[in-house]
Structures are given as structure tokens and as C-alpha cells.
CSV table of C-alpha atoms and ligand atoms in Angstrom, one decimal:
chain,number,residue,atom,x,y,z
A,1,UNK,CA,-55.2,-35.5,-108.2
A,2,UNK,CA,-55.2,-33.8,-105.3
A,3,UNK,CA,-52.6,-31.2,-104.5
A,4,UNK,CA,-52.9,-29.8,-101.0
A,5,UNK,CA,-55.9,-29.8,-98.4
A,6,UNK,CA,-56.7,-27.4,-95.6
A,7,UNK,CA,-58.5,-28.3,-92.2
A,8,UNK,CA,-59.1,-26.8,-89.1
A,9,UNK,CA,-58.9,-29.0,-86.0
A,10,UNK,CA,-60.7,-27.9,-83.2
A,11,UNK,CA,-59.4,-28.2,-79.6
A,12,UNK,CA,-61.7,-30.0,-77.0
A,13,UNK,CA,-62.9,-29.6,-73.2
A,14,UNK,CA,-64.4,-32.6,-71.0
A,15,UNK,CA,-67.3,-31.6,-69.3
A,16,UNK,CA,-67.5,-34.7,-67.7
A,17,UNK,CA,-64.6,-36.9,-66.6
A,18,UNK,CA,-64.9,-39.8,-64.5
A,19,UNK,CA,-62.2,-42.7,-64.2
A,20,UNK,CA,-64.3,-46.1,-63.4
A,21,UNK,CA,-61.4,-48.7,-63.3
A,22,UNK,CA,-57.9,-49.9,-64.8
A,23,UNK,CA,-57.5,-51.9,-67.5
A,24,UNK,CA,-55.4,-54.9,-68.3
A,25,UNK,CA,-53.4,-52.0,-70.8
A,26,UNK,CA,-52.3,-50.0,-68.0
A,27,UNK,CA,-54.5,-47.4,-69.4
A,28,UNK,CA,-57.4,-46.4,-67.0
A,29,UNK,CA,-61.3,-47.2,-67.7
A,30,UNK,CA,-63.7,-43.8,-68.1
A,31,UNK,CA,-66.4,-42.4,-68.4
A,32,UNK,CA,-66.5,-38.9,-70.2
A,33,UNK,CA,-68.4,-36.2,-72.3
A,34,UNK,CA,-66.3,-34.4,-75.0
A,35,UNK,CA,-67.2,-31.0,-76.4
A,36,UNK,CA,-65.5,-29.8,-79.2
A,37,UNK,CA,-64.9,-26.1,-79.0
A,38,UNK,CA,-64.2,-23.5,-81.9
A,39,UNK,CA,-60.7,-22.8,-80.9
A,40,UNK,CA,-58.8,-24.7,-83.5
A,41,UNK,CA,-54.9,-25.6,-85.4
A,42,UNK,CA,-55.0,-25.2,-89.1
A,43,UNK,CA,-53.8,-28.2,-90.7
A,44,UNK,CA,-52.1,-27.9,-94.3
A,45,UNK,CA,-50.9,-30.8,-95.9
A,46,UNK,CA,-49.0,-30.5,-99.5
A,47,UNK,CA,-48.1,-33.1,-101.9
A,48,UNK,CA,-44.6,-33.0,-102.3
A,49,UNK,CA,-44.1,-35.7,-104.9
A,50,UNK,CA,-41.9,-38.0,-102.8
A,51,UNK,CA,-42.1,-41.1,-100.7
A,52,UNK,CA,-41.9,-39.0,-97.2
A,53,UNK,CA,-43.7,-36.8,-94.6
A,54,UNK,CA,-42.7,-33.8,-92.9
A,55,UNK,CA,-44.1,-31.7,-90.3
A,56,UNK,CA,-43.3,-27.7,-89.9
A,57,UNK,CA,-45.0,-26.3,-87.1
A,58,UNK,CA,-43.3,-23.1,-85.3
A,59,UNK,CA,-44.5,-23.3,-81.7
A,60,UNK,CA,-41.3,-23.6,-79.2
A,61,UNK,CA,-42.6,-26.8,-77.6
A,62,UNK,CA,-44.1,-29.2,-81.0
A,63,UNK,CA,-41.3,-31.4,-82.3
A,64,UNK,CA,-41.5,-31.5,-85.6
A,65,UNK,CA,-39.6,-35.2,-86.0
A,66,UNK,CA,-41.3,-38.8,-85.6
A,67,UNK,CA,-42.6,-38.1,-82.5
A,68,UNK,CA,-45.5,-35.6,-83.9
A,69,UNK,CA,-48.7,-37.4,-83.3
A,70,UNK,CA,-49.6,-35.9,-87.2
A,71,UNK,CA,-46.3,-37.0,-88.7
A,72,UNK,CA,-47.4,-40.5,-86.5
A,73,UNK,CA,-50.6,-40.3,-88.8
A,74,UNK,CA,-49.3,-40.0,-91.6
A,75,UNK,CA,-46.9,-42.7,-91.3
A,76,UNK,CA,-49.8,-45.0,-90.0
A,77,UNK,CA,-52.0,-43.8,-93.1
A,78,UNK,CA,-48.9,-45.2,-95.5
A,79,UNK,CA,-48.4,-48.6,-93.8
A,80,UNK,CA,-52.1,-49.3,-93.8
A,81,UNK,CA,-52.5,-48.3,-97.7
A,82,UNK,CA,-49.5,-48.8,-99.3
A,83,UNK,CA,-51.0,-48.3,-102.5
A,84,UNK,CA,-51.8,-45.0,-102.3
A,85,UNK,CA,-49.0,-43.8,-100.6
A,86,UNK,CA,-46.6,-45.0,-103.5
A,87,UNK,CA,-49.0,-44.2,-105.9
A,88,UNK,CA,-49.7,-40.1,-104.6
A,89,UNK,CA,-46.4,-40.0,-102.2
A,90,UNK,CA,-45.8,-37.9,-98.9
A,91,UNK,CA,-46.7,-34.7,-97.9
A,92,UNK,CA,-45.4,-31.5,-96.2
A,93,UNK,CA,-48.0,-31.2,-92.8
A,94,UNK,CA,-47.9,-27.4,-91.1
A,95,UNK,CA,-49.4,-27.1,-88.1
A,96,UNK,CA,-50.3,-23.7,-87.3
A,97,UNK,CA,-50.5,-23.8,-83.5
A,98,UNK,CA,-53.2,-21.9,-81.6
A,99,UNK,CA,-54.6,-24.6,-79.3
A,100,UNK,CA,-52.5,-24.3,-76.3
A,101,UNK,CA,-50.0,-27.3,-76.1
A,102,UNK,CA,-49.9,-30.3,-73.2
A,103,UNK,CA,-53.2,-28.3,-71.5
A,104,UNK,CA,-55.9,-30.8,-71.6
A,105,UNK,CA,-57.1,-29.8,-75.2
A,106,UNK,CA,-56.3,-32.6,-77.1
A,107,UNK,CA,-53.8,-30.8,-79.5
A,108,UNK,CA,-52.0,-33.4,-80.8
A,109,UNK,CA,-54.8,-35.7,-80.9
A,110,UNK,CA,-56.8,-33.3,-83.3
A,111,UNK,CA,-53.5,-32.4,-85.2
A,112,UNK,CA,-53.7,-36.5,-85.8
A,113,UNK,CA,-57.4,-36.6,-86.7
A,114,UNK,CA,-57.0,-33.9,-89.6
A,115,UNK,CA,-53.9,-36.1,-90.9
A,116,UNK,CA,-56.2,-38.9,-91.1
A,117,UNK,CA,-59.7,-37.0,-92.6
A,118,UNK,CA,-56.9,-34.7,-95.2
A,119,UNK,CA,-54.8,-38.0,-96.6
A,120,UNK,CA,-58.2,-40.3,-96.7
A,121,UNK,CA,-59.3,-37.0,-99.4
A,122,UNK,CA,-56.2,-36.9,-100.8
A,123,UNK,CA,-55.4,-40.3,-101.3
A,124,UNK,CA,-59.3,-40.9,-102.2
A,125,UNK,CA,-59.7,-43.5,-100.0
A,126,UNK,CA,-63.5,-42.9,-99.4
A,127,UNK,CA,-63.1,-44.1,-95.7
A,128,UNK,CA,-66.0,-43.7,-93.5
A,129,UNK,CA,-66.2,-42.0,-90.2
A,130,UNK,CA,-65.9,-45.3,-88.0
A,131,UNK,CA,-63.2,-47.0,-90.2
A,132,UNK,CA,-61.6,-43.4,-89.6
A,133,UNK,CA,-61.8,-44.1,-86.0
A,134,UNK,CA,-60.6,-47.1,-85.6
A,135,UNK,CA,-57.8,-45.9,-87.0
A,136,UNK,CA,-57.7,-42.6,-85.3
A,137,UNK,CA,-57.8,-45.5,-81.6
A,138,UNK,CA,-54.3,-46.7,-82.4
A,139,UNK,CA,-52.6,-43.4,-82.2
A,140,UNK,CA,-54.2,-42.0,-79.0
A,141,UNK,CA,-57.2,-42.2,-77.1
A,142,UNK,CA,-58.5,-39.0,-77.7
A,143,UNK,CA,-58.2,-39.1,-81.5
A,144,UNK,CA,-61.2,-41.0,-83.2
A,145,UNK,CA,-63.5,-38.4,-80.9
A,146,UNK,CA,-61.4,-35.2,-82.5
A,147,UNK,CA,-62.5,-36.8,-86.1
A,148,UNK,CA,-66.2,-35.7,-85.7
A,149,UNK,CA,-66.5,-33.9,-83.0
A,150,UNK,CA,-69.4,-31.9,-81.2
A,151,UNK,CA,-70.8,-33.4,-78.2
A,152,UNK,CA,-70.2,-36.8,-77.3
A,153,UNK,CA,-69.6,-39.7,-74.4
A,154,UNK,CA,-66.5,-41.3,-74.7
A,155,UNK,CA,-65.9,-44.9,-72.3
A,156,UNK,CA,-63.2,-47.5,-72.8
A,157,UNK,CA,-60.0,-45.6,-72.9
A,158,UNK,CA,-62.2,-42.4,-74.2
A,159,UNK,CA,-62.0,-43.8,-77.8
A,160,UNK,CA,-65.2,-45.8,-77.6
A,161,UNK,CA,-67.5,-42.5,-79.0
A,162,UNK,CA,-71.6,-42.3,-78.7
A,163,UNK,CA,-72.7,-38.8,-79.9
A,164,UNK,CA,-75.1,-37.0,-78.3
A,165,UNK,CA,-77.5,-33.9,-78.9
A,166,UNK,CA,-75.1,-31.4,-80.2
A,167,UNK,CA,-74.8,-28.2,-77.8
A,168,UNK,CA,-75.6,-24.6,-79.4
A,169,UNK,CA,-72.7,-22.3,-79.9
A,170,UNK,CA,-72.5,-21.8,-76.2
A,171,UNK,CA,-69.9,-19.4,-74.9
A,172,UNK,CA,-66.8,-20.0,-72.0
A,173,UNK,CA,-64.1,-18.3,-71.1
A,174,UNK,CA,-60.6,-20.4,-71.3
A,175,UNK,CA,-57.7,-19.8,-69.3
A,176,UNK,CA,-54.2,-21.7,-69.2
A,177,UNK,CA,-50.8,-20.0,-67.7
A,178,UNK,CA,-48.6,-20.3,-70.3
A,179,UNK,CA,-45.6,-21.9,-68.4
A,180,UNK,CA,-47.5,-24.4,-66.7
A,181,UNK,CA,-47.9,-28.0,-68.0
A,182,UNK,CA,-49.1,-31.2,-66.5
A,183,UNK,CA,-48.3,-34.3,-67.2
A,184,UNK,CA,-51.3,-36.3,-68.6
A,185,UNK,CA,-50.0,-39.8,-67.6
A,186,UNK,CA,-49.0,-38.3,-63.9
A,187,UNK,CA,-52.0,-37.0,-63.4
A,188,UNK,CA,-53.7,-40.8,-64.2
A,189,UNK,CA,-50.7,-42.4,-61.9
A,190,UNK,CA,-51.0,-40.1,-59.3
A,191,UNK,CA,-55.0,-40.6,-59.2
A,192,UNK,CA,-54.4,-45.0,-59.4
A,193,UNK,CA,-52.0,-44.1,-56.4
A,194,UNK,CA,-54.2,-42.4,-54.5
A,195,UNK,CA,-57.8,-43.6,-55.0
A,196,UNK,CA,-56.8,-47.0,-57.3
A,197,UNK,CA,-58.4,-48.8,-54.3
A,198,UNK,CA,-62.0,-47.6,-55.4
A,199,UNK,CA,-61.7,-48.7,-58.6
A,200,UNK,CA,-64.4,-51.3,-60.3
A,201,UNK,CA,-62.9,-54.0,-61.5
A,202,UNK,CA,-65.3,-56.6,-62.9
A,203,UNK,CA,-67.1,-56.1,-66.0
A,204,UNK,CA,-71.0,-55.9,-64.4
A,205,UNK,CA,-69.6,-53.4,-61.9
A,206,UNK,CA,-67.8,-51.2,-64.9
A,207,UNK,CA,-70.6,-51.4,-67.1
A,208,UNK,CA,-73.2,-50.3,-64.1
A,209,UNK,CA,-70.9,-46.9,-63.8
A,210,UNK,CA,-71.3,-46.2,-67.6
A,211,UNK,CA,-74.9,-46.8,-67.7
A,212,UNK,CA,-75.4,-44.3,-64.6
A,213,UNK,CA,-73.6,-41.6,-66.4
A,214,UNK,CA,-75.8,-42.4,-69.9
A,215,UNK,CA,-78.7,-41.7,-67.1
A,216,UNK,CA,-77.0,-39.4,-65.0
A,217,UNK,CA,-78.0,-35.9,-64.9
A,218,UNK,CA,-75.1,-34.6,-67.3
A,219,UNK,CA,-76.2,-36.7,-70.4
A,220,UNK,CA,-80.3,-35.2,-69.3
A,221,UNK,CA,-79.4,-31.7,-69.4
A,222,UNK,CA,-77.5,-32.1,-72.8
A,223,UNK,CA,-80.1,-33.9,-74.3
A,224,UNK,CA,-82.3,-31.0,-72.9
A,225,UNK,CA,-79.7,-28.3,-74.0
A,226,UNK,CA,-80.2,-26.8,-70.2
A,227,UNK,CA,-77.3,-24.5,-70.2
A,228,UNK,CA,-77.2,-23.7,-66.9
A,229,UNK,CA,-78.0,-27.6,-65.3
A,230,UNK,CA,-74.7,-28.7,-67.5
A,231,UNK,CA,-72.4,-25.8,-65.7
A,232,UNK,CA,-73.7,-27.1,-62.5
A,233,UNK,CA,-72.8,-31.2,-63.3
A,234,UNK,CA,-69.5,-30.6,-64.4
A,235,UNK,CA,-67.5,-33.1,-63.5
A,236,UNK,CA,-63.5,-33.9,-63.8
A,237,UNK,CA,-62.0,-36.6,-61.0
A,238,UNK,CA,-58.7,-35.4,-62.1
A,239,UNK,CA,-59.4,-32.2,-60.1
A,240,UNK,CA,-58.8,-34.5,-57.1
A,241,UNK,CA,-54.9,-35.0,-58.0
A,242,UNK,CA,-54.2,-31.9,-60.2
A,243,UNK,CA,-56.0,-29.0,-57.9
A,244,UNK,CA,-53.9,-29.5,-54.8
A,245,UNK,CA,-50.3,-29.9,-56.8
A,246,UNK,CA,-51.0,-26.6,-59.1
A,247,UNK,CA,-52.3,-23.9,-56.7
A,248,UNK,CA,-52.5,-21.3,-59.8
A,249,UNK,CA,-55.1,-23.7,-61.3
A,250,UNK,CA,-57.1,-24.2,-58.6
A,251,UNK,CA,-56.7,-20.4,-58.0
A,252,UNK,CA,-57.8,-19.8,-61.5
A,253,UNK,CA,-61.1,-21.9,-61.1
A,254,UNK,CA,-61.8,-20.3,-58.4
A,255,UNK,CA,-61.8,-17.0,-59.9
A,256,UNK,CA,-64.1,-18.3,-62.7
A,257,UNK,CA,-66.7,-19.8,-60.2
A,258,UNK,CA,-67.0,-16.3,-58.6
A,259,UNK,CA,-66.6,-14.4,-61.4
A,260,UNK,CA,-70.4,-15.4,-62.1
A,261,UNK,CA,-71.1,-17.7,-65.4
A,262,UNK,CA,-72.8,-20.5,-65.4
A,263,UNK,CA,-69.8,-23.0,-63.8
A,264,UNK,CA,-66.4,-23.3,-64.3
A,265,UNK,CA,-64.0,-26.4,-64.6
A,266,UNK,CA,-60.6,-28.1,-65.4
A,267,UNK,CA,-60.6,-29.7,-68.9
A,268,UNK,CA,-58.9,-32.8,-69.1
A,269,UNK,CA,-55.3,-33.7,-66.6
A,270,UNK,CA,-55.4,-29.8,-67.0
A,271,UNK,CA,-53.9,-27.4,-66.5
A,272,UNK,CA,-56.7,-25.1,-68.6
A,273,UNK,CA,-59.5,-24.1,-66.8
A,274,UNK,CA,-62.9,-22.9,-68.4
A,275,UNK,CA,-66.0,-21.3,-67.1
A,276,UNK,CA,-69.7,-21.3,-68.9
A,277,UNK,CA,-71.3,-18.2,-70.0
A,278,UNK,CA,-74.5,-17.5,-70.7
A,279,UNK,CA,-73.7,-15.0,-73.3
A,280,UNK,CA,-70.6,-13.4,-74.9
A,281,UNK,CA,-71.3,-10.3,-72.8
A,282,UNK,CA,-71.2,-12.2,-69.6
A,283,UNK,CA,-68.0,-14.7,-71.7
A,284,UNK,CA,-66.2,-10.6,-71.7
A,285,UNK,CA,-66.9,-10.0,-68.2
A,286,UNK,CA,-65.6,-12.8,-66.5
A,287,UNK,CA,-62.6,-12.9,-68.8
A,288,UNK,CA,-62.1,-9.2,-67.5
A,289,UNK,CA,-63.0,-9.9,-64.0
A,290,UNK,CA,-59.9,-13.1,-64.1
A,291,UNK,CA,-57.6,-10.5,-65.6
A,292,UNK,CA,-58.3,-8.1,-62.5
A,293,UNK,CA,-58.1,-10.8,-59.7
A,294,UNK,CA,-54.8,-12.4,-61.8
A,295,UNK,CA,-52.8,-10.0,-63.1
A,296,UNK,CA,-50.1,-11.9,-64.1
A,297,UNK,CA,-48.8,-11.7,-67.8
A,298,UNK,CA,-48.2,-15.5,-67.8
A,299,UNK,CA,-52.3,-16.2,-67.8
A,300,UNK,CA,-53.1,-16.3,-71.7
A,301,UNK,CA,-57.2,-16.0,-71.8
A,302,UNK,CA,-59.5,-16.4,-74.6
A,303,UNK,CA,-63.3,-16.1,-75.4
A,304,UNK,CA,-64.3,-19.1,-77.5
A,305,UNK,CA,-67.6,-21.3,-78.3
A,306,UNK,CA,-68.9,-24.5,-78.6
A,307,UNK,CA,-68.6,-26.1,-81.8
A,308,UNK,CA,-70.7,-29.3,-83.6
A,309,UNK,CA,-67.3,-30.2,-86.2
A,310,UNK,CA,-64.2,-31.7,-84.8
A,311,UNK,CA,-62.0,-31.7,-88.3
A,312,UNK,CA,-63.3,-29.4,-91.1
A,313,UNK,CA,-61.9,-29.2,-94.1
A,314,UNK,CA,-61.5,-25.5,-95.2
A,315,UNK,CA,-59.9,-26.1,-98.8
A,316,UNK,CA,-58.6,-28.9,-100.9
A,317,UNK,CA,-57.1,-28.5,-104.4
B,1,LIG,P1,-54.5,-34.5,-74.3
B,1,LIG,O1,-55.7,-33.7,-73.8
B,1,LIG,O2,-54.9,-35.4,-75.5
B,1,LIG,O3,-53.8,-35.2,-73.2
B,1,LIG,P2,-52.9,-32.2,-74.4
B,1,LIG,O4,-53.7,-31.1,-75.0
B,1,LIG,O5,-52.8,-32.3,-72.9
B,1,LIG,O6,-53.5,-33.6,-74.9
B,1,LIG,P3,-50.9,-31.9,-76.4
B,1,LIG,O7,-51.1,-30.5,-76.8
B,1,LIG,O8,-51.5,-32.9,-77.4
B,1,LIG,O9,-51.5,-32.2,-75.0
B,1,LIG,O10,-49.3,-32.2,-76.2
B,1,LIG,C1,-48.8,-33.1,-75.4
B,1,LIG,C2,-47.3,-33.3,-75.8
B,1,LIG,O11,-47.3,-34.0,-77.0
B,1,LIG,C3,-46.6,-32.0,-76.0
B,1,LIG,O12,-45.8,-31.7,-74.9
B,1,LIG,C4,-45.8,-32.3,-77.3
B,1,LIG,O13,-44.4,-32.4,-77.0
B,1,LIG,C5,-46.3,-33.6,-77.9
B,1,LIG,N1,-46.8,-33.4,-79.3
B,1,LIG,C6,-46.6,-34.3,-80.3
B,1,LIG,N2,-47.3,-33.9,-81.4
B,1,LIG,C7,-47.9,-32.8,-81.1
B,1,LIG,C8,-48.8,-31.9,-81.9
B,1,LIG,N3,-49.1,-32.2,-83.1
B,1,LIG,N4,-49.3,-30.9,-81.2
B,1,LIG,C9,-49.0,-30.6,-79.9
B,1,LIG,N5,-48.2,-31.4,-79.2
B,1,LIG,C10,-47.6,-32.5,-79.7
């Protein structure tokens, strides 16, 4: 049997984000394209020879108790295969956290997604990647597109995944103060408040708005791998709510847009902020030229790349 398994989990950016509609679930319908990036937690779950999980993860701000979407894996893994779990037990999960946390990365959601891909190995389940994601759907929307990754469209509540071309290893620039967070579900109420009286609401009229994205000029210059067409369609409606209530992170983009690059973007309900480059060179310089403009110790910036794997697993013994 299996003793302990290693995986990376790699963050995510949107570079598309549209919000279509409500739904009946009080979650919001939308339209988005998902891009798994290289900056990643390493996931590192033991076998610790009893009927129990625990999580250990350092960062100030990750509880480590029930409320950890990984331990909330875990515990989802045992009631759906009983079996297993009393036949190999629990395990001890450490999260070593370098994906910012509550910054529109998907953190916890990919934390989740490596739970689910490390027990099904484990356990020797043999699950496949769409019986992982339906899985993956009842912990969070974000989850069953963190399990594979790479460049996709994501519609329903952003858990309904088609992939698309994978990207090359481009490179952007991230930035995210440290002490800022935003609320993910006040960015959605704020945006239902404010604009909820556009919203499509039958099913023609919804499906309509997904198929003019699949057409759109986003999904073309992916499927085209036109760098530069991709930093000019970036698209996020939740700029609309978050950019005027966080004057840093509309500062921030703003520094990125001029700093040259290819575009620049919020990911997600924010609050990081990430600008194409064409090159790492061109990644260094507009890192160097957001340091100048924002000198402030609080901005935490990093040089990162596109990847095609959402969980990889690194080790398993
Ligand atoms: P999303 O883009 O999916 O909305 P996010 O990147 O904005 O996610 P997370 O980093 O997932 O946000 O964290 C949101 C909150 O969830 C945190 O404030 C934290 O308290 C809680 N949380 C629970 N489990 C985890 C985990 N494994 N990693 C990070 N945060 C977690």
C-alpha cells in the first residue's frame, strides 16, 4: 500500500469572466476561461494508520480544523468510499502555502483538488478525471477545473469544464497587497445589486451568451495561441464592483497596463492583479517598473507562467 503522496496544486487566473444570470441556487450563472498558472501549494498527505484526517498548514490566515476545503475533501472522499477509508484509514494533509490566500487564485479549491487526485492513488480507486469532477463540484465551484487544469471554459457555476488549446508557458507578472482581501461572495452580491437587472434569465437567452463567448474573440485567439489578441480581450465583470471599492487594486492595474506587456487584469473577485508578458525580460521589467511606481512593502510581486497541469503528482510511496 501506499504510504504518502506528494502533489503540487497550481493556483489559477480568469482571463475571461463574465456573469450571464442567477440561478435558482443563489449562486450566479458564468461564463469564464481558466488558466492554470505555475505558481502552486505542495500537497503532502501521510497515512497515519487511523480512522481520521488532519490538516497542518502554517500560513496565519488557513484554519487547519473542518473548515479546510482539503480536510472537506477528505472527509467527502471517506463518506463516498467507505471501504477504503476503513480499509487504508486517514491521513495527515500539509499544505505548504505559496498561493496567496482569499486573492482570486483558487487556493483552497486546488488544495481540495490534490486531496481528491492524492486519496483516489492512495486508496486505488482508479477514478477517472470526470468522476473526479463531479466530485471535486460538491465542494466548490472552482474545484473540478483545478483537477486538470491548463486552459479551459468553465459555464454553469464555473464547474461545468470544456478544455481548450492549452497556452505555451507564457509569462505575467502577479501582484496582490498582502493585507488586502475581498470577499468572493461580496463581490457576486454587490454585482446582483448593482447590475442584477441585466441578467438573462431564460434558458435560450443564457445559452445564447455562452455560445457567443465559445465564438467570441477570446476562445479565437486561444485556439490561435495569439498572445498578444488574448491580453487585449481580457475580460473580468467583477472589475465593475471590486475596482471602485479597492483603489490600490485598480491602482495596481493601472500600473501594469502602462508598465507595457501585453494587458493586464484582475483575476477572479480579486484582489490580485496580473499583466501578460511577452517574455520573461519584459515579465522582469514590468515587475520592476510596479515596484518603482508602488513602493510600498505591503505589494508582494511574483514572475510566474502558464502552466497545462492543474494537480501534479510529484512523489507517491
Ligand atoms: P477563489 O478564487 O476560489 O474564490 P480565493 O483564492 O479567493 O478562492 P482562498 O485562498 O481559497 O480564496 O481562500 C478563501 C478563504 O477560504 C480563506 O480566507 C480561508 O479562510 C479559507 N480556506 C479554507 N481552506 C483553505 C485552504 N486550503 N487554503 C486557503 N484558504 C482556505
Amino acid at each position: 500500500m501506499m504510504d504518502s503522496c506528494s502533489l503540487l496544486a497550481s493556483a489559477k487566473i480568469n482571463l475571461y469572466l463574465e456573469i450571464i444570470g442567477d440561478r435558482p441556487d443563489g449562486y450566479h450563472e458564468l461564463v469564464m476561461v481558466m488558466q492554470s498558472i505555475a505558481l502552486a501549494d505542495l500537497v503532502e498527505l501521510k497515512a497515519i494508520g487511523m480512522d481520521a484526517f488532519r490538516v497542518r498548514c502554517s500560513h496565519p490566515l488557513v484554519p487547519t480544523d473542518s473548515s479546510n476545503l482539503a480536510y472537506r475533501a477528505a472527509q467527502l472522499m471517506a463518506d463516498e468510499f467507505p471501504e477504503a477509508f476503513s480499509r487504508w484509514g486517514g491521513a495527515e494533509i500539509t499544505i505548504d502555502k505559496r498561493i496567496p490566500v482569499a486573492a482570486g487564485l483558487a487556493g483552497g479549491s486546488t488544495n481540495a483538488a490534490a486531496v481528491l487526485v492524492g486519496l483516489d492513488l492512495m486508496w486505488n480507486l482508479g477514478l477517472t478525471l470526470p468522476q473526479l469532477q463531479e466530485l471535486g463540484a460538491k465542494l466548490g465551484s472552482d474545484v473540478p477545473f483545478c483537477i486538470g487544469g491548463g486552459t479551459a471554459l468553465a459555464t454553469g457555476r464555473g464547474e461545468k469544464i470544456s478544455p481548450l488549446s492549452n497556452l505555451d508557458r507564457s509569462y505575467l507578472v502577479l501582484g496582490k497587497f498582502r493585507s488586502l482581501q475581498v470577499s468572493t461572495p461580496w463581490a457576486y452580491k454587490t454585482f446582483r445589486q448593482e447590475f442584477g437587472h441585466q441578467y438573462v434569465s431564460d434558458a435560450a437567452g443564457l445559452e445564447e451568451r455562452r455560445q457567443r463567448v465559445h465564438s467570441g474573440p477570446m476562445v479565437s485567439a486561444i485556439l490561435h495561441h495569439d498572445d498578444r489578441q488574448i491580453g487585449q480581450r481580457l475580460y473580468n465583470d467583477l472589475e465593475r464592483v471590486v475596482l471602485p471599492a479597492y483603489p490600490q487594486v485598480a491602482q495596481l492595474r493601472e500600473v501594469f497596463r502602462s508598465a507595457g506587456g501585453l494587458g493586464g487584469m484582475m483575476s477572479g473577485s480579486g484582489p490580485s492583479v496580473f499583466a501578460l508578458a511577452e517574455s520573461e525580460l519584459e515579465a522582469t521589467k514590468i515587475r520592476d517598473a510596479a515596484r518603482s511606481a508602488i513602493p510600498d512593502p505591503d505589494l508582494d510581486l511574483w514572475i510566474t507562467q502558464f502552466t497545462t497541469t492543474g494537480i501534479q503528482v510529484v512523489s507517491n510511496k
